[in-house]
Amino acid sequence: QFKQHNNLKTNNIFLSLGVTIFYMMKIQSSFFAITIGVLASTEAFAPSSNIKFSTQLRAEIGETGVSFENVAREWRCKYSPGPSGGPGDSESLKACQALLDEYLPKLKALPKAQITRQVCGGCLDFKVSITQPLEEHGSWAEANYEPLESEFMEKLKAIDGTSLHETQEITFEAL
């Protein structure tokens, strides 16, 4: 199960402190500004490099230490090689790309979605990943990824030379 973390309280404290200092510096005399400058230059007051400020929803997979803010829905298949034995002249890969081109505007219209495509010339994988923050992804997942997923996967399965049509939900985190 995913355990949600709420760092908003801590983030809001740091944000409020920063806003307060900013306005105090604007209002107070130059003496106060000089004092803050001296204090900020000491290492004791330097921000820690491991503090992350985020208002995004986070989840953790049990007690594994694997936490994330983004989830991807992956659509994939195997395509067949072309007459040369590789991807460069593969009709099925060309058709997969044309299908993605058809759906790309609809996918990009999903809230905060980032779309990536992965193609492997060795194992003949064609993959599309739709990555969203947890909250936005949750709304789409509750709708069972409809109507886009069933339409796309039905058309992908109809492409001659494709096989192993699968979908998967995975965490997707830049580290």
Tab-separated table of C-alpha atoms in Angstrom:
chain	number	residue	atom	x	y	z
A	1	GLN	CA	0.000	0.000	0.000
A	2	PHE	CA	1.054	3.592	-0.509
A	3	LYS	CA	1.470	5.767	2.569
A	4	GLN	CA	0.832	9.437	1.920
A	5	HIS	CA	3.175	12.025	3.362
A	6	ASN	CA	2.092	15.554	4.082
A	7	ASN	CA	5.025	17.917	4.272
A	8	LEU	CA	2.797	20.934	3.744
A	9	LYS	CA	2.961	21.999	7.414
A	10	THR	CA	6.764	22.073	7.379
A	11	ASN	CA	6.855	23.677	3.963
A	12	ASN	CA	4.332	26.317	5.041
A	13	ILE	CA	6.420	27.147	8.117
A	14	PHE	CA	9.523	27.721	5.971
A	15	LEU	CA	7.498	29.622	3.385
A	16	SER	CA	5.871	31.814	6.061
A	17	LEU	CA	9.261	32.463	7.646
A	18	GLY	CA	10.705	33.444	4.261
A	19	VAL	CA	7.777	35.759	3.475
A	20	THR	CA	7.995	37.319	6.949
A	21	ILE	CA	11.718	37.984	6.604
A	22	PHE	CA	11.181	39.463	3.136
A	23	TYR	CA	8.557	41.921	4.359
A	24	MET	CA	10.518	42.750	7.500
A	25	MET	CA	13.523	43.566	5.349
A	26	LYS	CA	11.415	45.868	3.197
A	27	ILE	CA	9.938	47.631	6.224
A	28	GLN	CA	12.862	47.757	8.651
A	29	SER	CA	15.828	50.036	8.519
A	30	SER	CA	19.025	49.196	6.687
A	31	PHE	CA	20.469	48.062	10.042
A	32	PHE	CA	18.063	45.119	10.069
A	33	ALA	CA	18.973	44.248	6.467
A	34	ILE	CA	22.676	44.309	7.319
A	35	THR	CA	22.067	42.085	10.363
A	36	ILE	CA	20.176	39.543	8.249
A	37	GLY	CA	22.997	39.631	5.685
A	38	VAL	CA	25.576	38.827	8.375
A	39	LEU	CA	23.449	36.041	9.851
A	40	ALA	CA	22.740	34.524	6.452
A	41	SER	CA	26.427	34.396	5.654
A	42	THR	CA	27.186	32.092	8.573
A	43	GLU	CA	27.119	28.379	7.914
A	44	ALA	CA	24.819	27.790	10.877
A	45	PHE	CA	21.974	29.489	9.048
A	46	ALA	CA	22.622	28.084	5.581
A	47	PRO	CA	19.708	25.997	4.309
A	48	SER	CA	20.228	22.276	4.407
A	49	SER	CA	20.701	20.729	0.969
A	50	ASN	CA	18.412	17.834	1.881
A	51	ILE	CA	15.328	19.990	2.489
A	52	LYS	CA	12.884	19.819	-0.394
A	53	PHE	CA	10.065	22.301	-0.714
A	54	SER	CA	7.086	20.740	-2.444
A	55	THR	CA	3.348	21.073	-2.219
A	56	GLN	CA	2.801	17.953	-4.314
A	57	LEU	CA	1.237	14.870	-2.836
A	58	ARG	CA	3.830	12.173	-2.025
A	59	ALA	CA	3.398	8.474	-1.444
A	60	GLU	CA	5.660	5.752	-0.133
A	61	ILE	CA	5.577	2.059	-0.941
A	62	GLY	CA	5.218	0.563	2.535
A	63	GLU	CA	8.352	1.007	4.619
A	64	THR	CA	10.738	0.568	1.665
A	65	GLY	CA	11.942	4.149	1.488
A	66	VAL	CA	10.669	4.289	-2.100
A	67	SER	CA	8.677	7.503	-2.213
A	68	PHE	CA	7.323	9.292	-5.246
A	69	GLU	CA	5.225	12.192	-6.480
A	70	ASN	CA	4.576	10.966	-10.027
A	71	VAL	CA	2.935	7.940	-11.563
A	72	ALA	CA	3.106	6.805	-15.167
A	73	ARG	CA	0.695	4.697	-17.135
A	74	GLU	CA	2.623	2.698	-19.696
A	75	TRP	CA	1.186	1.272	-22.917
A	76	ARG	CA	3.484	-1.128	-24.745
A	77	CYS	CA	3.879	-3.808	-27.340
A	78	LYS	CA	6.484	-5.628	-29.360
A	79	TYR	CA	6.771	-4.624	-32.997
A	80	SER	CA	8.206	-6.768	-35.760
A	81	PRO	CA	11.460	-5.959	-37.546
A	82	GLY	CA	11.497	-4.831	-41.155
A	83	PRO	CA	12.941	-6.793	-44.094
A	84	SER	CA	16.446	-5.676	-43.074
A	85	GLY	CA	15.978	-7.388	-39.686
A	86	GLY	CA	15.954	-4.091	-37.797
A	87	PRO	CA	13.639	-1.240	-36.873
A	88	GLY	CA	14.620	1.155	-39.673
A	89	ASP	CA	12.237	-0.339	-42.223
A	90	SER	CA	9.660	-1.817	-39.842
A	91	GLU	CA	6.099	-1.235	-41.061
A	92	SER	CA	4.685	-2.126	-37.639
A	93	LEU	CA	6.928	0.420	-35.879
A	94	LYS	CA	5.893	3.037	-38.441
A	95	ALA	CA	2.227	2.234	-37.721
A	96	CYS	CA	2.795	2.383	-33.942
A	97	GLN	CA	4.335	5.840	-34.323
A	98	ALA	CA	1.444	6.998	-36.524
A	99	LEU	CA	-1.007	5.839	-33.846
A	100	LEU	CA	0.914	7.738	-31.172
A	101	ASP	CA	0.923	10.836	-33.397
A	102	GLU	CA	-2.879	10.535	-33.652
A	103	TYR	CA	-3.312	10.342	-29.858
A	104	LEU	CA	-0.572	12.741	-28.775
A	105	PRO	CA	-2.788	15.872	-28.635
A	106	LYS	CA	-5.355	14.009	-26.506
A	107	LEU	CA	-2.652	12.678	-24.181
A	108	LYS	CA	-1.034	16.086	-23.787
A	109	ALA	CA	-4.453	17.477	-22.840
A	110	LEU	CA	-4.534	15.295	-19.702
A	111	PRO	CA	-3.884	17.423	-16.579
A	112	LYS	CA	-0.140	17.979	-16.034
A	113	ALA	CA	0.743	15.019	-18.275
A	114	GLN	CA	4.199	14.464	-19.700
A	115	ILE	CA	4.366	11.989	-22.556
A	116	THR	CA	7.441	9.929	-23.399
A	117	ARG	CA	7.998	7.284	-26.029
A	118	GLN	CA	10.626	4.559	-25.771
A	119	VAL	CA	11.655	2.405	-28.718
A	120	CYS	CA	14.244	-0.359	-28.521
A	121	GLY	CA	15.793	-1.559	-31.751
A	122	GLY	CA	17.229	-4.676	-30.073
A	123	CYS	CA	14.264	-6.153	-28.222
A	124	LEU	CA	11.711	-4.433	-30.482
A	125	ASP	CA	9.818	-2.626	-27.702
A	126	PHE	CA	7.452	0.256	-28.407
A	127	LYS	CA	6.338	2.007	-25.204
A	128	VAL	CA	4.366	5.118	-24.413
A	129	SER	CA	4.434	6.532	-20.867
A	130	ILE	CA	1.934	9.096	-19.631
A	131	THR	CA	3.359	10.600	-16.444
A	132	GLN	CA	1.348	12.751	-14.050
A	133	PRO	CA	1.566	13.929	-10.442
A	134	LEU	CA	-0.263	11.586	-8.052
A	135	GLU	CA	-3.409	13.668	-7.666
A	136	GLU	CA	-3.993	14.182	-11.374
A	137	HIS	CA	-3.096	10.588	-12.160
A	138	GLY	CA	-5.482	9.358	-9.478
A	139	SER	CA	-8.405	11.073	-11.171
A	140	TRP	CA	-7.571	9.426	-14.490
A	141	ALA	CA	-7.000	6.032	-12.827
A	142	GLU	CA	-10.405	6.242	-11.110
A	143	ALA	CA	-11.927	6.601	-14.592
A	144	ASN	CA	-10.074	3.379	-15.530
A	145	TYR	CA	-7.930	5.432	-17.966
A	146	GLU	CA	-10.928	5.811	-20.245
A	147	PRO	CA	-11.621	6.443	-22.932
A	148	LEU	CA	-8.065	6.907	-24.201
A	149	GLU	CA	-6.487	3.658	-23.044
A	150	SER	CA	-9.043	1.233	-24.431
A	151	GLU	CA	-9.188	3.100	-27.760
A	152	PHE	CA	-5.405	3.298	-28.106
A	153	MET	CA	-4.789	-0.314	-27.067
A	154	GLU	CA	-7.520	-1.615	-29.388
A	155	LYS	CA	-5.914	0.198	-32.334
A	156	LEU	CA	-2.426	-0.911	-31.256
A	157	LYS	CA	-3.559	-4.554	-31.192
A	158	ALA	CA	-4.965	-4.138	-34.707
A	159	ILE	CA	-1.543	-3.191	-36.118
A	160	ASP	CA	-0.189	-6.103	-38.129
A	161	GLY	CA	3.139	-7.309	-36.762
A	162	THR	CA	2.624	-6.225	-33.131
A	163	SER	CA	2.331	-8.569	-30.162
A	164	LEU	CA	2.455	-8.674	-26.345
A	165	HIS	CA	0.172	-5.677	-25.875
A	166	GLU	CA	0.274	-4.627	-22.217
A	167	THR	CA	-0.452	-1.768	-19.850
A	168	GLN	CA	1.190	-1.042	-16.530
A	169	GLU	CA	1.091	1.582	-13.807
A	170	ILE	CA	4.519	2.483	-12.428
A	171	THR	CA	6.093	5.143	-10.270
A	172	PHE	CA	8.107	7.633	-12.284
A	173	GLU	CA	10.531	9.812	-10.381
A	174	ALA	CA	13.427	11.988	-11.448
A	175	LEU	CA	16.225	11.470	-8.937
